[in-house]
């Protein structure tokens, strides 16, 4: 299994450009999510999905769109990049429901991240 | 809203024991996770607590007290490779698996 994969690993954009960050998982996980990580602020949830065709907003959704047409893929779209979106973006996946109280099946698996700079 | 607090930085010596604390105030609780993150890498899962008490896994242990909104991660026999950021994250009950993360504790292990 490849686990959670993300592309690209690095990206530089100019203000106003749009782009899509790709995320895929091969573990048949129902739940997928996108986080951004900024210095001193930890990981913040952007959008998440509990299954194909279902998405919802997290803590910081403005300026981002997502879709979930398949179980495997969960792309994140930046509509019009701004310098405030310079960050490291992580995609994560997990099973959609709690298995047991003591099982590590509840963990979220993270992709390697995309480092985005907006000039 | 959710509030998760953990120390920003800690320093310890190789071979020693270190305890990283995490306190949380959330609207509901469905489990607490600890993740390790080395610089420039993705977070990796360390432990999960949903019931009160201690979970042990090799050199790492995690403790939870739901009544106090408190957890700690205990690292024994510290090694240089344990230098990393340690993230405390809470899953709120009723949520669709979302995690709320603390800002992380940067641990530096000195020789």
PDB file of C-alpha atoms in Angstrom:
ATOM      1  CA  UNK A   1       0.000   0.000   0.000  1.00  0.00           C
ATOM      2  CA  UNK A   2       1.208   3.503  -0.832  1.00  0.00           C
ATOM      3  CA  UNK A   3      -0.854   4.972   2.028  1.00  0.00           C
ATOM      4  CA  UNK A   4      -1.671   8.668   1.561  1.00  0.00           C
ATOM      5  CA  UNK A   5       0.042  10.378  -1.362  1.00  0.00           C
ATOM      6  CA  UNK A   6       0.138  14.089  -2.176  1.00  0.00           C
ATOM      7  CA  UNK A   7       1.304  16.011  -5.217  1.00  0.00           C
ATOM      8  CA  UNK A   8       3.097  18.284  -5.766  1.00  0.00           C
ATOM      9  CA  UNK A   9       5.627  18.350  -2.925  1.00  0.00           C
ATOM     10  CA  UNK A  10       6.547  21.970  -3.567  1.00  0.00           C
ATOM     11  CA  UNK A  11       4.733  24.739  -5.413  1.00  0.00           C
ATOM     12  CA  UNK A  12       5.265  28.462  -5.946  1.00  0.00           C
ATOM     13  CA  UNK A  13       2.333  30.545  -7.135  1.00  0.00           C
ATOM     14  CA  UNK A  14       1.751  34.178  -7.911  1.00  0.00           C
ATOM     15  CA  UNK A  15      -1.089  36.049  -6.234  1.00  0.00           C
ATOM     16  CA  UNK A  16      -4.334  35.398  -8.057  1.00  0.00           C
ATOM     17  CA  UNK A  17      -3.319  32.107  -9.650  1.00  0.00           C
ATOM     18  CA  UNK A  18      -5.370  28.988  -9.057  1.00  0.00           C
ATOM     19  CA  UNK A  19      -4.198  25.447  -8.578  1.00  0.00           C
ATOM     20  CA  UNK A  20      -5.217  22.032  -7.276  1.00  0.00           C
ATOM     21  CA  UNK A  21      -3.384  20.037  -4.635  1.00  0.00           C
ATOM     22  CA  UNK A  22      -3.863  16.344  -5.177  1.00  0.00           C
ATOM     23  CA  UNK A  23      -4.448  13.748  -2.460  1.00  0.00           C
ATOM     24  CA  UNK A  24      -5.083  10.032  -2.837  1.00  0.00           C
ATOM     25  CA  UNK A  25      -5.264   7.055  -0.485  1.00  0.00           C
ATOM     26  CA  UNK A  26      -5.402   3.333  -1.165  1.00  0.00           C
ATOM     27  CA  UNK A  27      -6.597   2.127   2.227  1.00  0.00           C
ATOM     28  CA  UNK A  28     -10.322   2.337   1.451  1.00  0.00           C
ATOM     29  CA  UNK A  29     -10.768   4.971   4.143  1.00  0.00           C
ATOM     30  CA  UNK A  30     -14.106   6.732   4.269  1.00  0.00           C
ATOM     31  CA  UNK A  31     -12.849   9.869   5.992  1.00  0.00           C
ATOM     32  CA  UNK A  32     -10.424  12.312   4.368  1.00  0.00           C
ATOM     33  CA  UNK A  33      -9.376  15.782   5.388  1.00  0.00           C
ATOM     34  CA  UNK A  34      -7.113  18.700   4.537  1.00  0.00           C
ATOM     35  CA  UNK A  35      -5.077  20.636   7.093  1.00  0.00           C
ATOM     36  CA  UNK A  36      -2.735  23.567   6.843  1.00  0.00           C
ATOM     37  CA  UNK A  37       0.193  23.998   9.184  1.00  0.00           C
ATOM     38  CA  UNK A  38       1.687  27.375   9.957  1.00  0.00           C
ATOM     39  CA  UNK A  39       4.501  28.134  12.410  1.00  0.00           C
ATOM     40  CA  UNK A  40       3.267  28.326  15.990  1.00  0.00           C
ATOM     41  CA  UNK A  41      -0.323  27.515  15.056  1.00  0.00           C
ATOM     42  CA  UNK A  42      -0.455  23.767  14.773  1.00  0.00           C
ATOM     43  CA  UNK A  43      -2.604  21.970  12.236  1.00  0.00           C
ATOM     44  CA  UNK A  44      -5.884  23.605  11.273  1.00  0.00           C
ATOM     45  CA  UNK A  45      -8.675  21.794   9.471  1.00  0.00           C
ATOM     46  CA  UNK A  46      -9.670  23.269   6.102  1.00  0.00           C
ATOM     47  CA  UNK A  47     -12.232  20.823   4.694  1.00  0.00           C
ATOM     48  CA  UNK A  48     -13.165  17.228   5.294  1.00  0.00           C
ATOM     49  CA  UNK A  49     -15.209  14.431   3.741  1.00  0.00           C
ATOM     50  CA  UNK A  50     -16.954  11.458   5.335  1.00  0.00           C
ATOM     51  CA  UNK A  51     -17.411   9.639   2.043  1.00  0.00           C
ATOM     52  CA  UNK A  52     -17.719  10.007  -1.708  1.00  0.00           C
ATOM     53  CA  UNK A  53     -20.022  12.875  -2.593  1.00  0.00           C
ATOM     54  CA  UNK A  54     -20.001  14.374   0.911  1.00  0.00           C
ATOM     55  CA  UNK A  55     -17.822  17.295   1.983  1.00  0.00           C
ATOM     56  CA  UNK A  56     -17.967  19.879   4.739  1.00  0.00           C
ATOM     57  CA  UNK A  57     -16.065  22.892   5.991  1.00  0.00           C
ATOM     58  CA  UNK A  58     -13.522  22.863   8.771  1.00  0.00           C
ATOM     59  CA  UNK A  59     -12.036  25.690  10.799  1.00  0.00           C
ATOM     60  CA  UNK A  60     -10.428  27.692   7.963  1.00  0.00           C
ATOM     61  CA  UNK A  61     -12.295  26.973   4.668  1.00  0.00           C
ATOM     62  CA  UNK A  62     -12.223  30.412   3.015  1.00  0.00           C
ATOM     63  CA  UNK A  63     -10.387  30.484  -0.292  1.00  0.00           C
ATOM     64  CA  UNK A  64     -10.457  26.700  -0.743  1.00  0.00           C
ATOM     65  CA  UNK A  65     -12.788  24.248  -2.467  1.00  0.00           C
ATOM     66  CA  UNK A  66     -12.907  20.462  -2.316  1.00  0.00           C
ATOM     67  CA  UNK A  67     -14.769  17.637  -3.985  1.00  0.00           C
ATOM     68  CA  UNK A  68     -14.943  13.883  -3.372  1.00  0.00           C
ATOM     69  CA  UNK A  69     -16.028  12.042  -6.481  1.00  0.00           C
ATOM     70  CA  UNK A  70     -14.319   8.785  -5.476  1.00  0.00           C
ATOM     71  CA  UNK A  71     -13.331   7.155  -2.190  1.00  0.00           C
ATOM     72  CA  UNK A  72      -9.656   7.368  -3.123  1.00  0.00           C
ATOM     73  CA  UNK A  73      -9.231  11.010  -4.174  1.00  0.00           C
ATOM     74  CA  UNK A  74      -9.760  14.293  -2.340  1.00  0.00           C
ATOM     75  CA  UNK A  75      -8.308  17.278  -4.237  1.00  0.00           C
ATOM     76  CA  UNK A  76      -8.005  20.742  -2.684  1.00  0.00           C
ATOM     77  CA  UNK A  77      -8.464  23.726  -4.984  1.00  0.00           C
ATOM     78  CA  UNK A  78      -7.127  27.196  -4.351  1.00  0.00           C
ATOM     79  CA  UNK A  79      -9.427  29.521  -6.236  1.00  0.00           C
ATOM     80  CA  UNK A  80      -7.304  32.709  -6.272  1.00  0.00           C
ATOM     81  CA  UNK A  81      -4.070  32.313  -4.338  1.00  0.00           C
ATOM     82  CA  UNK A  82      -3.133  34.892  -1.719  1.00  0.00           C
ATOM     83  CA  UNK A  83       0.115  35.304   0.270  1.00  0.00           C
ATOM     84  CA  UNK A  84      -1.846  34.340   3.412  1.00  0.00           C
ATOM     85  CA  UNK A  85      -2.207  30.858   1.907  1.00  0.00           C
ATOM     86  CA  UNK A  86       1.529  30.273   2.065  1.00  0.00           C
ATOM     87  CA  UNK A  87       1.696  27.199   4.257  1.00  0.00           C
ATOM     88  CA  UNK A  88       2.338  23.482   4.425  1.00  0.00           C
ATOM     89  CA  UNK A  89      -0.735  21.467   3.469  1.00  0.00           C
ATOM     90  CA  UNK A  90      -1.371  17.968   4.746  1.00  0.00           C
ATOM     91  CA  UNK A  91      -3.991  15.518   3.614  1.00  0.00           C
ATOM     92  CA  UNK A  92      -5.114  12.800   6.033  1.00  0.00           C
ATOM     93  CA  UNK A  93      -7.424   9.790   5.960  1.00  0.00           C
ATOM     94  CA  UNK A  94      -8.964   7.341   8.403  1.00  0.00           C
ATOM     95  CA  UNK A  95     -11.789   4.877   8.784  1.00  0.00           C
ATOM     96  CA  UNK A  96     -15.123   6.628   8.998  1.00  0.00           C
ATOM     97  CA  UNK A  97     -16.347   5.210  12.245  1.00  0.00           C
ATOM     98  CA  UNK A  98     -14.731   4.335  15.524  1.00  0.00           C
ATOM     99  CA  UNK A  99     -13.837   0.655  15.577  1.00  0.00           C
ATOM    100  CA  UNK A 100     -13.039   0.000  19.221  1.00  0.00           C
ATOM    101  CA  UNK A 101     -12.036   2.205  22.113  1.00  0.00           C
ATOM    102  CA  UNK A 102      -8.531   0.789  22.291  1.00  0.00           C
ATOM    103  CA  UNK A 103      -7.800   0.315  18.616  1.00  0.00           C
ATOM    104  CA  UNK A 104      -5.324   2.276  16.583  1.00  0.00           C
ATOM    105  CA  UNK A 105      -7.826   1.921  13.731  1.00  0.00           C
ATOM    106  CA  UNK A 106      -8.997   5.312  14.906  1.00  0.00           C
ATOM    107  CA  UNK A 107      -5.783   7.021  13.845  1.00  0.00           C
ATOM    108  CA  UNK A 108      -5.542   9.413  10.942  1.00  0.00           C
ATOM    109  CA  UNK A 109      -2.799   8.740   8.413  1.00  0.00           C
ATOM    110  CA  UNK A 110      -1.081  11.799   6.965  1.00  0.00           C
ATOM    111  CA  UNK A 111       0.378  12.367   3.541  1.00  0.00           C
ATOM    112  CA  UNK A 112       3.908  13.804   3.118  1.00  0.00           C
ATOM    113  CA  UNK A 113       2.667  17.370   2.666  1.00  0.00           C
ATOM    114  CA  UNK A 114       2.754  20.079   0.020  1.00  0.00           C
ATOM    115  CA  UNK A 115       4.811  23.184   0.686  1.00  0.00           C
ATOM    116  CA  UNK A 116       3.102  26.118  -0.995  1.00  0.00           C
ATOM    117  CA  UNK A 117       4.511  29.612  -1.391  1.00  0.00           C
ATOM    118  CA  UNK A 118       2.359  32.417  -2.772  1.00  0.00           C
ATOM    119  CA  UNK A 119       4.257  35.488  -3.923  1.00  0.00           C
TER     120      UNK A 119
ATOM    121  CA  UNK B   1     -15.092  26.195  20.776  1.00  0.00           C
ATOM    122  CA  UNK B   2     -12.121  23.984  21.387  1.00  0.00           C
ATOM    123  CA  UNK B   3      -8.979  24.899  23.323  1.00  0.00           C
ATOM    124  CA  UNK B   4      -5.922  22.699  23.586  1.00  0.00           C
ATOM    125  CA  UNK B   5      -2.811  23.779  25.471  1.00  0.00           C
ATOM    126  CA  UNK B   6       0.639  22.244  25.537  1.00  0.00           C
ATOM    127  CA  UNK B   7       4.072  23.723  26.265  1.00  0.00           C
ATOM    128  CA  UNK B   8       5.831  25.271  23.293  1.00  0.00           C
ATOM    129  CA  UNK B   9       9.286  23.864  23.964  1.00  0.00           C
ATOM    130  CA  UNK B  10      11.013  21.325  26.185  1.00  0.00           C
ATOM    131  CA  UNK B  11      14.599  20.168  26.495  1.00  0.00           C
ATOM    132  CA  UNK B  12      15.851  16.896  27.971  1.00  0.00           C
ATOM    133  CA  UNK B  13      18.994  14.800  28.048  1.00  0.00           C
ATOM    134  CA  UNK B  14      19.611  11.564  26.206  1.00  0.00           C
ATOM    135  CA  UNK B  15      18.620   8.583  28.354  1.00  0.00           C
ATOM    136  CA  UNK B  16      16.305  10.633  30.563  1.00  0.00           C
ATOM    137  CA  UNK B  17      12.516  10.609  30.922  1.00  0.00           C
ATOM    138  CA  UNK B  18      10.339  13.506  29.790  1.00  0.00           C
ATOM    139  CA  UNK B  19       6.638  14.186  30.273  1.00  0.00           C
ATOM    140  CA  UNK B  20       4.731  16.421  27.837  1.00  0.00           C
ATOM    141  CA  UNK B  21       1.437  17.697  29.184  1.00  0.00           C
ATOM    142  CA  UNK B  22      -1.713  18.583  27.297  1.00  0.00           C
ATOM    143  CA  UNK B  23      -4.858  20.181  28.684  1.00  0.00           C
ATOM    144  CA  UNK B  24      -8.038  20.559  26.716  1.00  0.00           C
ATOM    145  CA  UNK B  25     -11.419  22.218  26.927  1.00  0.00           C
ATOM    146  CA  UNK B  26     -13.799  20.912  24.286  1.00  0.00           C
ATOM    147  CA  UNK B  27     -17.520  20.625  23.712  1.00  0.00           C
ATOM    148  CA  UNK B  28     -17.641  16.853  23.988  1.00  0.00           C
ATOM    149  CA  UNK B  29     -14.845  14.304  23.816  1.00  0.00           C
ATOM    150  CA  UNK B  30     -14.322  11.210  21.710  1.00  0.00           C
ATOM    151  CA  UNK B  31     -10.634  10.508  22.133  1.00  0.00           C
ATOM    152  CA  UNK B  32      -7.198  12.081  22.380  1.00  0.00           C
ATOM    153  CA  UNK B  33      -4.313  11.418  20.031  1.00  0.00           C
ATOM    154  CA  UNK B  34      -0.585  12.059  20.242  1.00  0.00           C
ATOM    155  CA  UNK B  35       1.391  12.489  17.054  1.00  0.00           C
ATOM    156  CA  UNK B  36       5.127  12.895  16.472  1.00  0.00           C
ATOM    157  CA  UNK B  37       6.357  15.205  13.747  1.00  0.00           C
ATOM    158  CA  UNK B  38       9.990  15.525  12.691  1.00  0.00           C
ATOM    159  CA  UNK B  39      11.002  18.729  10.955  1.00  0.00           C
ATOM    160  CA  UNK B  40       9.867  18.792   7.347  1.00  0.00           C
ATOM    161  CA  UNK B  41       7.895  15.571   7.666  1.00  0.00           C
ATOM    162  CA  UNK B  42       4.288  14.498   8.165  1.00  0.00           C
ATOM    163  CA  UNK B  43       2.832  13.746  11.609  1.00  0.00           C
ATOM    164  CA  UNK B  44       2.947  10.084  12.577  1.00  0.00           C
ATOM    165  CA  UNK B  45       0.618   8.413  15.057  1.00  0.00           C
ATOM    166  CA  UNK B  46       1.952   7.611  18.520  1.00  0.00           C
ATOM    167  CA  UNK B  47      -1.017   6.864  20.761  1.00  0.00           C
ATOM    168  CA  UNK B  48      -4.765   7.060  21.269  1.00  0.00           C
ATOM    169  CA  UNK B  49      -6.667   7.347  24.560  1.00  0.00           C
ATOM    170  CA  UNK B  50     -10.423   7.364  24.932  1.00  0.00           C
ATOM    171  CA  UNK B  51     -10.704   5.823  28.402  1.00  0.00           C
ATOM    172  CA  UNK B  52      -9.065   7.099  31.577  1.00  0.00           C
ATOM    173  CA  UNK B  53      -5.728   5.596  32.384  1.00  0.00           C
ATOM    174  CA  UNK B  54      -2.367   4.761  30.931  1.00  0.00           C
ATOM    175  CA  UNK B  55      -1.633   3.279  27.526  1.00  0.00           C
ATOM    176  CA  UNK B  56       1.896   1.918  27.134  1.00  0.00           C
ATOM    177  CA  UNK B  57       3.676   1.221  23.892  1.00  0.00           C
ATOM    178  CA  UNK B  58       7.369   0.512  24.214  1.00  0.00           C
ATOM    179  CA  UNK B  59       9.256   3.630  25.330  1.00  0.00           C
ATOM    180  CA  UNK B  60       6.130   5.766  24.920  1.00  0.00           C
ATOM    181  CA  UNK B  61       3.157   5.966  27.288  1.00  0.00           C
ATOM    182  CA  UNK B  62       0.121   8.198  27.242  1.00  0.00           C
ATOM    183  CA  UNK B  63      -2.215   9.011  30.102  1.00  0.00           C
ATOM    184  CA  UNK B  64      -5.715  10.458  30.064  1.00  0.00           C
ATOM    185  CA  UNK B  65      -7.987  11.949  32.716  1.00  0.00           C
ATOM    186  CA  UNK B  66     -11.284  12.933  31.118  1.00  0.00           C
ATOM    187  CA  UNK B  67     -12.635  14.562  34.281  1.00  0.00           C
ATOM    188  CA  UNK B  68      -9.629  16.887  34.414  1.00  0.00           C
ATOM    189  CA  UNK B  69      -9.327  17.455  30.665  1.00  0.00           C
ATOM    190  CA  UNK B  70      -5.702  16.367  30.908  1.00  0.00           C
ATOM    191  CA  UNK B  71      -3.312  14.073  29.132  1.00  0.00           C
ATOM    192  CA  UNK B  72       0.411  13.514  29.102  1.00  0.00           C
ATOM    193  CA  UNK B  73       2.871  11.743  26.858  1.00  0.00           C
ATOM    194  CA  UNK B  74       5.761  10.064  28.655  1.00  0.00           C
ATOM    195  CA  UNK B  75       8.933   9.281  26.755  1.00  0.00           C
ATOM    196  CA  UNK B  76      11.465   7.015  28.458  1.00  0.00           C
ATOM    197  CA  UNK B  77      15.116   6.313  27.650  1.00  0.00           C
ATOM    198  CA  UNK B  78      15.281   9.340  25.414  1.00  0.00           C
ATOM    199  CA  UNK B  79      17.225   9.045  22.191  1.00  0.00           C
ATOM    200  CA  UNK B  80      18.525  11.769  19.899  1.00  0.00           C
ATOM    201  CA  UNK B  81      15.994  10.694  17.272  1.00  0.00           C
ATOM    202  CA  UNK B  82      13.179  11.637  19.668  1.00  0.00           C
ATOM    203  CA  UNK B  83      13.927  15.311  18.969  1.00  0.00           C
ATOM    204  CA  UNK B  84      10.708  16.339  17.235  1.00  0.00           C
ATOM    205  CA  UNK B  85       7.447  18.184  17.701  1.00  0.00           C
ATOM    206  CA  UNK B  86       4.766  16.321  19.660  1.00  0.00           C
ATOM    207  CA  UNK B  87       1.184  17.161  18.793  1.00  0.00           C
ATOM    208  CA  UNK B  88      -1.799  16.635  21.069  1.00  0.00           C
ATOM    209  CA  UNK B  89      -5.131  16.360  19.230  1.00  0.00           C
ATOM    210  CA  UNK B  90      -8.684  15.899  20.459  1.00  0.00           C
ATOM    211  CA  UNK B  91     -11.571  14.312  18.606  1.00  0.00           C
ATOM    212  CA  UNK B  92     -14.870  15.853  19.618  1.00  0.00           C
ATOM    213  CA  UNK B  93     -17.843  13.573  20.127  1.00  0.00           C
ATOM    214  CA  UNK B  94     -20.478  13.794  17.432  1.00  0.00           C
ATOM    215  CA  UNK B  95     -17.946  15.104  14.946  1.00  0.00           C
ATOM    216  CA  UNK B  96     -17.194  13.222  11.776  1.00  0.00           C
ATOM    217  CA  UNK B  97     -13.685  12.244  12.869  1.00  0.00           C
ATOM    218  CA  UNK B  98     -12.312  15.787  12.852  1.00  0.00           C
ATOM    219  CA  UNK B  99      -9.298  16.428  15.031  1.00  0.00           C
ATOM    220  CA  UNK B 100      -8.476  19.683  16.784  1.00  0.00           C
ATOM    221  CA  UNK B 101      -4.742  20.051  17.309  1.00  0.00           C
ATOM    222  CA  UNK B 102      -2.697  21.869  19.884  1.00  0.00           C
ATOM    223  CA  UNK B 103       0.208  23.977  18.654  1.00  0.00           C
ATOM    224  CA  UNK B 104       2.720  21.241  19.425  1.00  0.00           C
ATOM    225  CA  UNK B 105       5.633  20.860  21.827  1.00  0.00           C
ATOM    226  CA  UNK B 106       9.109  21.034  20.302  1.00  0.00           C
ATOM    227  CA  UNK B 107      11.305  18.567  22.188  1.00  0.00           C
ATOM    228  CA  UNK B 108      15.056  18.844  21.926  1.00  0.00           C
ATOM    229  CA  UNK B 109      17.139  15.930  23.195  1.00  0.00           C
ATOM    230  CA  UNK B 110      20.678  16.883  24.135  1.00  0.00           C
ATOM    231  CA  UNK B 111      23.626  14.463  24.300  1.00  0.00           C
TER     232      UNK B 111
END
